[in-house]
Coordinates of C-alpha atoms and ligand atoms in Angstrom, one line a residue:
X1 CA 0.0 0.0 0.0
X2 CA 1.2 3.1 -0.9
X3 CA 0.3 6.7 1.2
X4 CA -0.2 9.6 -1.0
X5 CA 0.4 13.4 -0.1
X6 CA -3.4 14.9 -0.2
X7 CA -1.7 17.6 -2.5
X8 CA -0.2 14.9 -4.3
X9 CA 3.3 16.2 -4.6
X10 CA 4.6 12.9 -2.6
X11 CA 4.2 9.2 -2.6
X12 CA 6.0 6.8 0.0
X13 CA 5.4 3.9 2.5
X14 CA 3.4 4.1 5.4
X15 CA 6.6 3.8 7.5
X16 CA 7.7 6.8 6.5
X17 CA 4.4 8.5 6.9
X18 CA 4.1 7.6 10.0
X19 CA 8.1 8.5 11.1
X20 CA 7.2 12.0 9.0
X21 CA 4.0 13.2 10.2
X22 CA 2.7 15.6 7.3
X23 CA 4.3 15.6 3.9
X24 CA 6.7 18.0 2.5
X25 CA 4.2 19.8 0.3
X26 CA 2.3 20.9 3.5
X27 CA -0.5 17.8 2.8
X28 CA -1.5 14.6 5.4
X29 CA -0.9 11.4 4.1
X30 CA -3.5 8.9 3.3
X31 CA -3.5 5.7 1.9
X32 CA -3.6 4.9 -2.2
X33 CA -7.0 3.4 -1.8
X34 CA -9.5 2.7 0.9
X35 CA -8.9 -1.6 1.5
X36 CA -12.2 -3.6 1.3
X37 CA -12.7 -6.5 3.8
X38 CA -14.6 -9.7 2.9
X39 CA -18.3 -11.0 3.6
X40 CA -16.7 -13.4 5.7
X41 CA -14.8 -10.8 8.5
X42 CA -18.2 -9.1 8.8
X43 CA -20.2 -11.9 9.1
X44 CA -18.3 -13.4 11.8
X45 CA -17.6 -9.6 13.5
X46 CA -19.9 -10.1 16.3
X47 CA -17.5 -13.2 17.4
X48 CA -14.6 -11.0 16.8
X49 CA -13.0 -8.8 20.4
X50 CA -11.6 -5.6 19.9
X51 CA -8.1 -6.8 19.7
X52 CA -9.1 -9.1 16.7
X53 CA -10.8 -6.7 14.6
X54 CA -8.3 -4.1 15.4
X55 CA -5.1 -6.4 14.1
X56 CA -7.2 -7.4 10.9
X57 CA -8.4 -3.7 9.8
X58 CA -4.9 -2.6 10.8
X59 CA -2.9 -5.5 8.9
X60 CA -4.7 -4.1 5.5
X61 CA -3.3 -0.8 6.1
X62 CA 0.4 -2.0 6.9
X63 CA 0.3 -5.0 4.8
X64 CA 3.7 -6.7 4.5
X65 CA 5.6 -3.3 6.5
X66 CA 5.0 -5.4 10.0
X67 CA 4.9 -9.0 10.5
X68 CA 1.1 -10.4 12.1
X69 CA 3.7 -11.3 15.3
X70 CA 4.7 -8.1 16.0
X71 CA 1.5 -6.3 15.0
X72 CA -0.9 -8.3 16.8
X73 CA 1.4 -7.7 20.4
X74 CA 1.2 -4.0 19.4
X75 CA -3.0 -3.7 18.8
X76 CA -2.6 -6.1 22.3
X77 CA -1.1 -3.8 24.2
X78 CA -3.2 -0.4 22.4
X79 CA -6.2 -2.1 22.7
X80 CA -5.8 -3.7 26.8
X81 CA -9.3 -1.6 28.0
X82 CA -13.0 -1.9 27.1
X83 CA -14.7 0.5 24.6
X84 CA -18.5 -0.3 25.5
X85 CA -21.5 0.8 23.7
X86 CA -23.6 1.8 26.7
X87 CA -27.3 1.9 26.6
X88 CA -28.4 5.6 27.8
X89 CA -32.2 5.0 26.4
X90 CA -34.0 2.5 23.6
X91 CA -32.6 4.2 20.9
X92 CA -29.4 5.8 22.3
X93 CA -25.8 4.0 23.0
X94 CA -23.0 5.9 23.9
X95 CA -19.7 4.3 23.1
X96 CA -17.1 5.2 25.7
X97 CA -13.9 5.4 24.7
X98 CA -12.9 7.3 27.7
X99 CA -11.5 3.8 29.5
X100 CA -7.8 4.2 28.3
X101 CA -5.0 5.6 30.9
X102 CA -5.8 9.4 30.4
X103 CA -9.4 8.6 30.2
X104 CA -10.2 10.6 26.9
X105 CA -10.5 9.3 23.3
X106 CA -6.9 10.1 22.2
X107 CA -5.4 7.2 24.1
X108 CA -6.5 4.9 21.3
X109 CA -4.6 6.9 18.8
X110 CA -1.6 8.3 20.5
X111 CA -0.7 5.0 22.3
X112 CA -1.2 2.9 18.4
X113 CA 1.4 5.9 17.1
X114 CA 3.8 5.5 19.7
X115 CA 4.1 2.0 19.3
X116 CA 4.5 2.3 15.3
X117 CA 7.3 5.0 15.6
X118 CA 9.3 3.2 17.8
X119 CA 8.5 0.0 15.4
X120 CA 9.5 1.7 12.3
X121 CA 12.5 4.2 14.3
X122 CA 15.6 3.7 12.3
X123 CA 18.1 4.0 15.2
X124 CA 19.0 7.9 15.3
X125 CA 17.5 9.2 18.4
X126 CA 13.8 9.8 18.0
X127 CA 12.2 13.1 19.3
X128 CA 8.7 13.6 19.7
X129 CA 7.5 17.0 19.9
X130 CA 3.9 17.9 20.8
X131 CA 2.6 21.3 21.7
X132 CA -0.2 21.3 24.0
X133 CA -3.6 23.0 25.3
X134 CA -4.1 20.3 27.8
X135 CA -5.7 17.4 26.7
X136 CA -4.0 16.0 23.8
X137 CA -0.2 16.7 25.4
X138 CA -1.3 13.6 28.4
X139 CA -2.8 11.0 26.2
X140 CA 0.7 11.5 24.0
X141 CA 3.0 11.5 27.3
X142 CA 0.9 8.7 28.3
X143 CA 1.1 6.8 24.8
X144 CA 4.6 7.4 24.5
X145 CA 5.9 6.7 28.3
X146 CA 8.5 3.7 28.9
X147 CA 8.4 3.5 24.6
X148 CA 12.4 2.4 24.2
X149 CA 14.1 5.0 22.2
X150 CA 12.3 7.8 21.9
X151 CA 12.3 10.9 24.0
X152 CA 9.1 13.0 23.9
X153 CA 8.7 17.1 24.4
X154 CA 5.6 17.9 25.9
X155 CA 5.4 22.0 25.4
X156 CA 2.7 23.9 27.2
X157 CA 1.3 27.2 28.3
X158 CA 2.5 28.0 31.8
X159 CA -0.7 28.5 33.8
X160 CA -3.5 28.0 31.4
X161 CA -4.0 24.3 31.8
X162 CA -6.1 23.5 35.0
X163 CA -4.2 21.8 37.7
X164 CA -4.8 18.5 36.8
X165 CA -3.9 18.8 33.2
X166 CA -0.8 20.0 34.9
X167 CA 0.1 17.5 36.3
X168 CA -0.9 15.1 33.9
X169 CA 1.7 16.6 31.7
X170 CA 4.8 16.9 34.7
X171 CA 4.3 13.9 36.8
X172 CA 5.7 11.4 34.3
X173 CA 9.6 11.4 34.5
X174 CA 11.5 8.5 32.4
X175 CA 11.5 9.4 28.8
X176 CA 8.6 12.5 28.9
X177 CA 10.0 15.8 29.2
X178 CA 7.1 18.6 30.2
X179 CA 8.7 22.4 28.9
X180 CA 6.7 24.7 30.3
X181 CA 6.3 27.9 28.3
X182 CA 5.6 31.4 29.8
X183 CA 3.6 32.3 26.7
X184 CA 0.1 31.0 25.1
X185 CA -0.7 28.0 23.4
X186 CA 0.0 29.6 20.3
X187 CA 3.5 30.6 21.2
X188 CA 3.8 26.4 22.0
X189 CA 2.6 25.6 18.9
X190 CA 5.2 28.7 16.9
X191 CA 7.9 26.9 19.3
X192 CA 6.7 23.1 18.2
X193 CA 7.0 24.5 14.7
X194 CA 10.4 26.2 14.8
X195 CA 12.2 23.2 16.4
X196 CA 10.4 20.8 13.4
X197 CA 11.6 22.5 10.8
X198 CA 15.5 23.4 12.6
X199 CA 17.9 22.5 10.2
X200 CA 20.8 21.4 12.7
X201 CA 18.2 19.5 14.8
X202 CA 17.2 17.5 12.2
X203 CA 20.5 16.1 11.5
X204 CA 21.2 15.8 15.1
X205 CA 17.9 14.1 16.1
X206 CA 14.7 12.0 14.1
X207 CA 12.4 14.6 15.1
X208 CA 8.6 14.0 14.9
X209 CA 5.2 15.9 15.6
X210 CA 2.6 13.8 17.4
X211 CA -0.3 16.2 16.3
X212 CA -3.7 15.2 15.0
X213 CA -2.3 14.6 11.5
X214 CA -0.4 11.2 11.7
X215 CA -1.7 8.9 9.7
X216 CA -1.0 6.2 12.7
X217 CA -3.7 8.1 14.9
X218 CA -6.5 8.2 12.3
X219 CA -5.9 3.7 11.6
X220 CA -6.9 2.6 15.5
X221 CA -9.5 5.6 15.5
X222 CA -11.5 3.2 12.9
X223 CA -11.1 -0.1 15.2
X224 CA -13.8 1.1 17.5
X225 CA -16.8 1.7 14.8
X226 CA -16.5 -1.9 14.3
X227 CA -16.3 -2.7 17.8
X228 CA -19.4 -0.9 18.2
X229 CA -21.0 -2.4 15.5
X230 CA -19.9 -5.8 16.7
X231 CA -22.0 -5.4 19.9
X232 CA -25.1 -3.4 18.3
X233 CA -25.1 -5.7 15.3
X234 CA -27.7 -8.2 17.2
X235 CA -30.2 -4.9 17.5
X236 CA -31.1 -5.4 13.8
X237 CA -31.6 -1.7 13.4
X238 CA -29.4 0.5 11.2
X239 CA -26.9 2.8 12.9
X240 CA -26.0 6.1 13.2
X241 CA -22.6 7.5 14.5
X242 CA -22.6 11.3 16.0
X243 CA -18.7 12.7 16.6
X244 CA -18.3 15.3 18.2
X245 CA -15.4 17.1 16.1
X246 CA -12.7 19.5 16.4
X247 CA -10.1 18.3 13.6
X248 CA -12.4 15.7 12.3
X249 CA -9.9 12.8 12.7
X250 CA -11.9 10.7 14.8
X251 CA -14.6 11.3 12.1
X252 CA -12.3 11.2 9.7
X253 CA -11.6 7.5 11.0
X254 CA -15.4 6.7 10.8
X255 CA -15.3 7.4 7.1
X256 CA -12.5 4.9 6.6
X257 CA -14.6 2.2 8.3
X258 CA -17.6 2.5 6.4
X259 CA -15.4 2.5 3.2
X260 CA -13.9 -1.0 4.4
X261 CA -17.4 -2.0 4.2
X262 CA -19.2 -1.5 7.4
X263 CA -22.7 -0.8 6.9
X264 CA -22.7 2.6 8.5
X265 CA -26.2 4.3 7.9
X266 CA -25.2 7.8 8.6
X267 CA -22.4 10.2 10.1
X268 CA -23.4 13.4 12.1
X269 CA -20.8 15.5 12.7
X270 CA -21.7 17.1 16.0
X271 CA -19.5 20.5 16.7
X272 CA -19.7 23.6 19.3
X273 CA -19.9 27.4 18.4
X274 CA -16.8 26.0 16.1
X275 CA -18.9 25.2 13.0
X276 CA -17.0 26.1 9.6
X277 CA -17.9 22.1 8.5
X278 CA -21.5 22.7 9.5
X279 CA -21.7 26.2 7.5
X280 CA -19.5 24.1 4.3
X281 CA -22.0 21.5 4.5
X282 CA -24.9 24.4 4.0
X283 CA -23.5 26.8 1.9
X284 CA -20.7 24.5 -0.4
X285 CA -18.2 27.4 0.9
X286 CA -15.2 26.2 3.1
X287 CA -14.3 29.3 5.5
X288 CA -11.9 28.8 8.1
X289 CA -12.2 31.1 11.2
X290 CA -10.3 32.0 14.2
X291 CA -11.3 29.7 16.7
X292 CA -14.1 30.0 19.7
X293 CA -13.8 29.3 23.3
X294 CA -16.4 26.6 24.4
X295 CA -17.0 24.3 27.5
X296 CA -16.1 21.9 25.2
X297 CA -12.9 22.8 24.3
X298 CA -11.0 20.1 22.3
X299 CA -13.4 20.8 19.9
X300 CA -12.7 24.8 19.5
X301 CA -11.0 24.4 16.1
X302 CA -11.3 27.5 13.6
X303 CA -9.6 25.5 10.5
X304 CA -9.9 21.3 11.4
X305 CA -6.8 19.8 10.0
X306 CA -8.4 16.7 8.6
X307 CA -11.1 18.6 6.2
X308 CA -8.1 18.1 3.9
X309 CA -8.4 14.2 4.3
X310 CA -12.3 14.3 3.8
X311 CA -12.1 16.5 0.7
X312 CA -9.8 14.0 -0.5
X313 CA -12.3 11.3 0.0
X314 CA -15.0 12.8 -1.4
X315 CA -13.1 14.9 -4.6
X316 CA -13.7 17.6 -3.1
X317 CA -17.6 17.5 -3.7
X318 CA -19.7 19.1 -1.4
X319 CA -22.9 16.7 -2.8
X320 CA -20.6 13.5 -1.7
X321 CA -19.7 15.2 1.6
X322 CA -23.9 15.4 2.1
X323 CA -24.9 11.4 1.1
X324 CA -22.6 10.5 4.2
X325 CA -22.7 13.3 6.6
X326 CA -25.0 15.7 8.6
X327 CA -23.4 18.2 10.6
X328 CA -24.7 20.3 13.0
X329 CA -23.5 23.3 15.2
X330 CA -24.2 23.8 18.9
X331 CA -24.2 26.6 21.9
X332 CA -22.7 26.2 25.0
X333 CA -26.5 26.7 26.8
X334 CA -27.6 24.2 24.6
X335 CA -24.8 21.7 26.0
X336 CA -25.6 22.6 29.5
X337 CA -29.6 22.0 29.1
X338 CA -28.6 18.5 27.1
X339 CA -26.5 17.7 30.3
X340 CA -29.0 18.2 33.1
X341 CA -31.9 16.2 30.5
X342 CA -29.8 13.4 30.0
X343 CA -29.1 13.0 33.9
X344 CA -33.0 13.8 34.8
X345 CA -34.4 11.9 32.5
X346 CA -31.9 8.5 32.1
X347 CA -29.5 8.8 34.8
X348 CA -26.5 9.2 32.5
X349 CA -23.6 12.0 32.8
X350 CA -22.1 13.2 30.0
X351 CA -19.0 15.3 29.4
X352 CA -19.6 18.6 27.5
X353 CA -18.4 16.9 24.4
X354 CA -20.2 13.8 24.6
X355 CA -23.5 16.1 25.3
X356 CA -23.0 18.0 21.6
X357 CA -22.7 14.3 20.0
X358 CA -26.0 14.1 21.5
X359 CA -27.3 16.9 20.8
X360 CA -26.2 16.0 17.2
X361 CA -28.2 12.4 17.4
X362 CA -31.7 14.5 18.4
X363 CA -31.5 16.8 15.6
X364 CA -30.5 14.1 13.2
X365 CA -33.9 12.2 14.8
X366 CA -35.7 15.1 13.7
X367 CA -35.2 15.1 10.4
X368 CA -34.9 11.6 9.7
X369 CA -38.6 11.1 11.7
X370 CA -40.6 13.4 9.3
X371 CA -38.6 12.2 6.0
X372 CA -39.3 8.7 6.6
X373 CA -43.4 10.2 8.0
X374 CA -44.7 7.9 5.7
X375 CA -42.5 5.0 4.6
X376 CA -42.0 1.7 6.2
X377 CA -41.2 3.2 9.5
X378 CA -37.9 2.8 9.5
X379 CA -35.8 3.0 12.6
X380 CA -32.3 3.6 14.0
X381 CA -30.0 3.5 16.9
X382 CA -27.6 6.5 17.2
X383 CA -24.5 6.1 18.5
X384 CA -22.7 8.9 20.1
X385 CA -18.8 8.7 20.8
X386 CA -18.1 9.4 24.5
X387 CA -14.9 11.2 23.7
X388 CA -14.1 12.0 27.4
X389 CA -15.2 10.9 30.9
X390 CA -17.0 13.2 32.8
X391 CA -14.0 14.0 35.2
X392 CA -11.9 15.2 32.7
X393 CA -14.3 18.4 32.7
X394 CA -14.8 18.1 36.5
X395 CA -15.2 22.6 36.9
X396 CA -17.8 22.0 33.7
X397 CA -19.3 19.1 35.0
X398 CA -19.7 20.1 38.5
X399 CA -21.2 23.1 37.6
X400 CA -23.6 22.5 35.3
X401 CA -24.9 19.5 36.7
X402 CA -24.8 20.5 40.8
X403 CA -23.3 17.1 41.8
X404 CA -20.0 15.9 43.2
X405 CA -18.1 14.0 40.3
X406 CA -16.1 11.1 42.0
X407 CA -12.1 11.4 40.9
X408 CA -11.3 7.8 39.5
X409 CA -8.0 6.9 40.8
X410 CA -6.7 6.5 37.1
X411 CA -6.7 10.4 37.5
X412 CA -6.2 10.9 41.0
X413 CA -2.8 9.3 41.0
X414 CA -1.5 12.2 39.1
X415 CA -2.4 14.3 41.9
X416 CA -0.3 12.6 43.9
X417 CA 2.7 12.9 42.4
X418 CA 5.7 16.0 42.1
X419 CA 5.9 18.0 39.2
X420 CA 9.0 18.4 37.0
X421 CA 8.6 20.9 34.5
X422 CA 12.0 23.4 32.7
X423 CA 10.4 27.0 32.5
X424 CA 11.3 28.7 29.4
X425 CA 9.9 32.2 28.0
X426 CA 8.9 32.0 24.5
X427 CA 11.9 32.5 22.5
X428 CA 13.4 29.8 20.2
X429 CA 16.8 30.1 20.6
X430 CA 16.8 28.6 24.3
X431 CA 14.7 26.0 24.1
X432 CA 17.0 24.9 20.8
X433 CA 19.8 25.2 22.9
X434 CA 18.5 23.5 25.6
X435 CA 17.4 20.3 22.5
X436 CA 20.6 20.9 21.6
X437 CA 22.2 18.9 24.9
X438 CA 19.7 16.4 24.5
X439 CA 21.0 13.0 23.6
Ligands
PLP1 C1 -9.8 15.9 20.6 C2 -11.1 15.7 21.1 C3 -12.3 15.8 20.3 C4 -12.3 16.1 18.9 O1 -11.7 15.0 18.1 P1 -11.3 15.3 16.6 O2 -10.7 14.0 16.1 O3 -10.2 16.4 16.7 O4 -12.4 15.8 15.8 C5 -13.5 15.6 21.0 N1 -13.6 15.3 22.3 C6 -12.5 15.2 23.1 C7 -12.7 15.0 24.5 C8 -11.3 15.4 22.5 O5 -10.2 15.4 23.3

């Protein structure tokens, strides 16, 4: 299988697509062509655990780069918690993925990457750099930690993450390195930048970006559409996936599996105050936009890197993009009220970006209810992807909600332990330095 640049200036393997990142002409990679699975895999799916369908969709991505040995004790180890499809009411599952170390969605994805860079790492020290708002910077720490060879840079904004972001970036020692920045996210991400592209770091140093755009976060992002498919299957209904989005990779993902043959009835793409894929949807006009601050804030993305993959999968037709997808756009109040329902009325707390994915499933049912008014009452389940357990968002949660959210000790452990963070102001030239006497 080849991996193609989506500005097509570059074609390579997927090793080096993953060791790379994004390609030099500024595009993501993606794969040649989307690979199909046979009657038999999906027949048999609802036999199949997460670990099994997770090595066979990834083997048709990797093909012959990784033997089944060593693949199948790396989707082992990525895959070693639950990803249930809980029922919240008849017609409503939400799949958590929130059972991973850092309790949010991106462990699946960052802790697959890790395991493929250090696979696929030629033997030059391997740095991983990864600026950070908060959330993504722990699940990458956390996918990378104890990974032999490969020294990771966590960069962040000193004193905007909450506490416990903090320290879920610090607290890890060994091979994780937390710079702490006296600047913004922005300035991190200028930084992260800067030291990619560094001429005499590069030839000191394999030097990597862990950001949304590897191609070996989006593969294990499609595992769990299966998975949920595998324990839904039985409900003989046709089903319907809400994500809530920021950089459409987990979407992104979605699309691959329904490619690969999964019967997937629809996609919502579910987003905050953040909605330039809603308005493209609408109006055929892509618009990027600064980005919004929301109580759900790994979605507040102005310009979502992966629209670039979806374009590419749809040539760039707005017409194809509406077959697959709905997308819809949602306030903060809105997110609140869908909170406090969906505890009164089923017992169930959601995490602010759980509660747009739902939010995303009822409109959906709107639509779909008086288009179908009088044909052969046809039915779904919606699925919405539980990107983050509830105590991630514990101020959020709290607030909105007026209960005490209980600290699972996956979380609380990180309380417990000393920070180690270097402080550096925003200027290039001493954090390079400072790279420089890595090893
Ligand atoms: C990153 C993130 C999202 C958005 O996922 P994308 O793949 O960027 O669309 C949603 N929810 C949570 C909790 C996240 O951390």
């Amino acid at each position: 299988m080849k991996y193609i640049s989506t500005r097509k200036q570059e074609e390579t393997n997927i090793k080096t697509a993953i060791l790379k990142g994004l390609a030099d002409d500024g595009g993501l990679f993606m794969p040649e062509y989307i690979p199909q699975l046979d009657a038999e895999f999906f027949e048999n799916l609802p036999n199949l655990s997460l670990q099994e369908i997770g090595f066979k969709v990834a083997k048709e991505f990797l093909g012959e780069s990784i033997s089944d040995e060593n693949l199948k004790e790396i989707i082992d180890e990525v895959l070693n918690f639950e990803i249930p499809a809980v029922k919240i009411s008849d017609h409503t599952y939400s799949l958590e993925l929130f059972h991973g170390p850092t309790m949010a969605f991106k462990d699946v994805g960052a802790r697959f990457m890790a395991r493929m860079m250090a696979y696929f790492s030629d033997g030059k020290p391997m740095k991983v750099i990864a600026a950070t708002s908060g959330d993504t910077g722990s699940a990458v720490a956390s996918g990378f930690f104890n990974v032999q060879g490969i020294e990771v840079y966590i960069l962040y904004p000193k004193g905007k993450v909450s506490p416990l972001q903090e320290k879920q970036l610090t607290t890890w020692g060994g091979n994780i390195k937390a710079l702490e920045i006296d600047g913004t996210f922005d300035d991190c991400q200028a930084l992260a930048k800067q030291i990619l592209s560094d001429e005499e770091l590069n030839q000191k140093f394999t030097l990597t970006s862990a950001n949304s755009i590897n191609i070996a976060r989006l593969i294990p992002q499609s595992f769990y559409y299966f998975g949920a498919f595998a324990q839904l299957q039985k409900l003989g209904k046709q089903i319907v996936f809400s994500v809530p989005s920021g950089n459409f990779g987990n979407l992104t993902a979605g699309l691959f599996a329904k490619k690969m043959g999964l019967p997937i009835h629809r996609f919502i793409a579910s987003t905050n105050a953040n909605d330039v894929v809603p308005n493209y949807l609408d109006t055929g006009n892509y618009e990027a936009k600064p980005s919004k601050q929301t109580i759900s804030n790994a979605m507040d993305v102005g310009n979502p890197s992966n629209f670039e993959r979806m374009k590419s999968l749809f040539n760039d037709d707005v017409s194809e993009f509406k077959k697959e997808i709905a997308s819809y756009s949602f306030s903060d109040e809105d997110t609140k009220e869908t909170m406090i329902k969906v505890k009164n009325d089923f017992d169930y707390i959601l995490d602010p970006h759980g509660a747009v994915a739902y939010l995303g499933l009822e409109t959906f049912k709107k639509s779909f209810d008086s288009a179908q008014d009088d044909k052969d009452n046809e039915d779904f389940v919606g699925v919405l992807l539980e990107t983050a357990h509830p105590a991630k968002f514990v101020e959020v949660v709290e607030e909105v909600l007026k209960v005490k959210i209980e600290i699972p000790e996956k979380l609380e452990a990180f309380n417990k332990k000393e920070k180690q963070s270097v402080e550096f102001p925003a200027d290039f030239e001493l954090v390079k330095n400072y790279l420089m006497d890595e090893n």
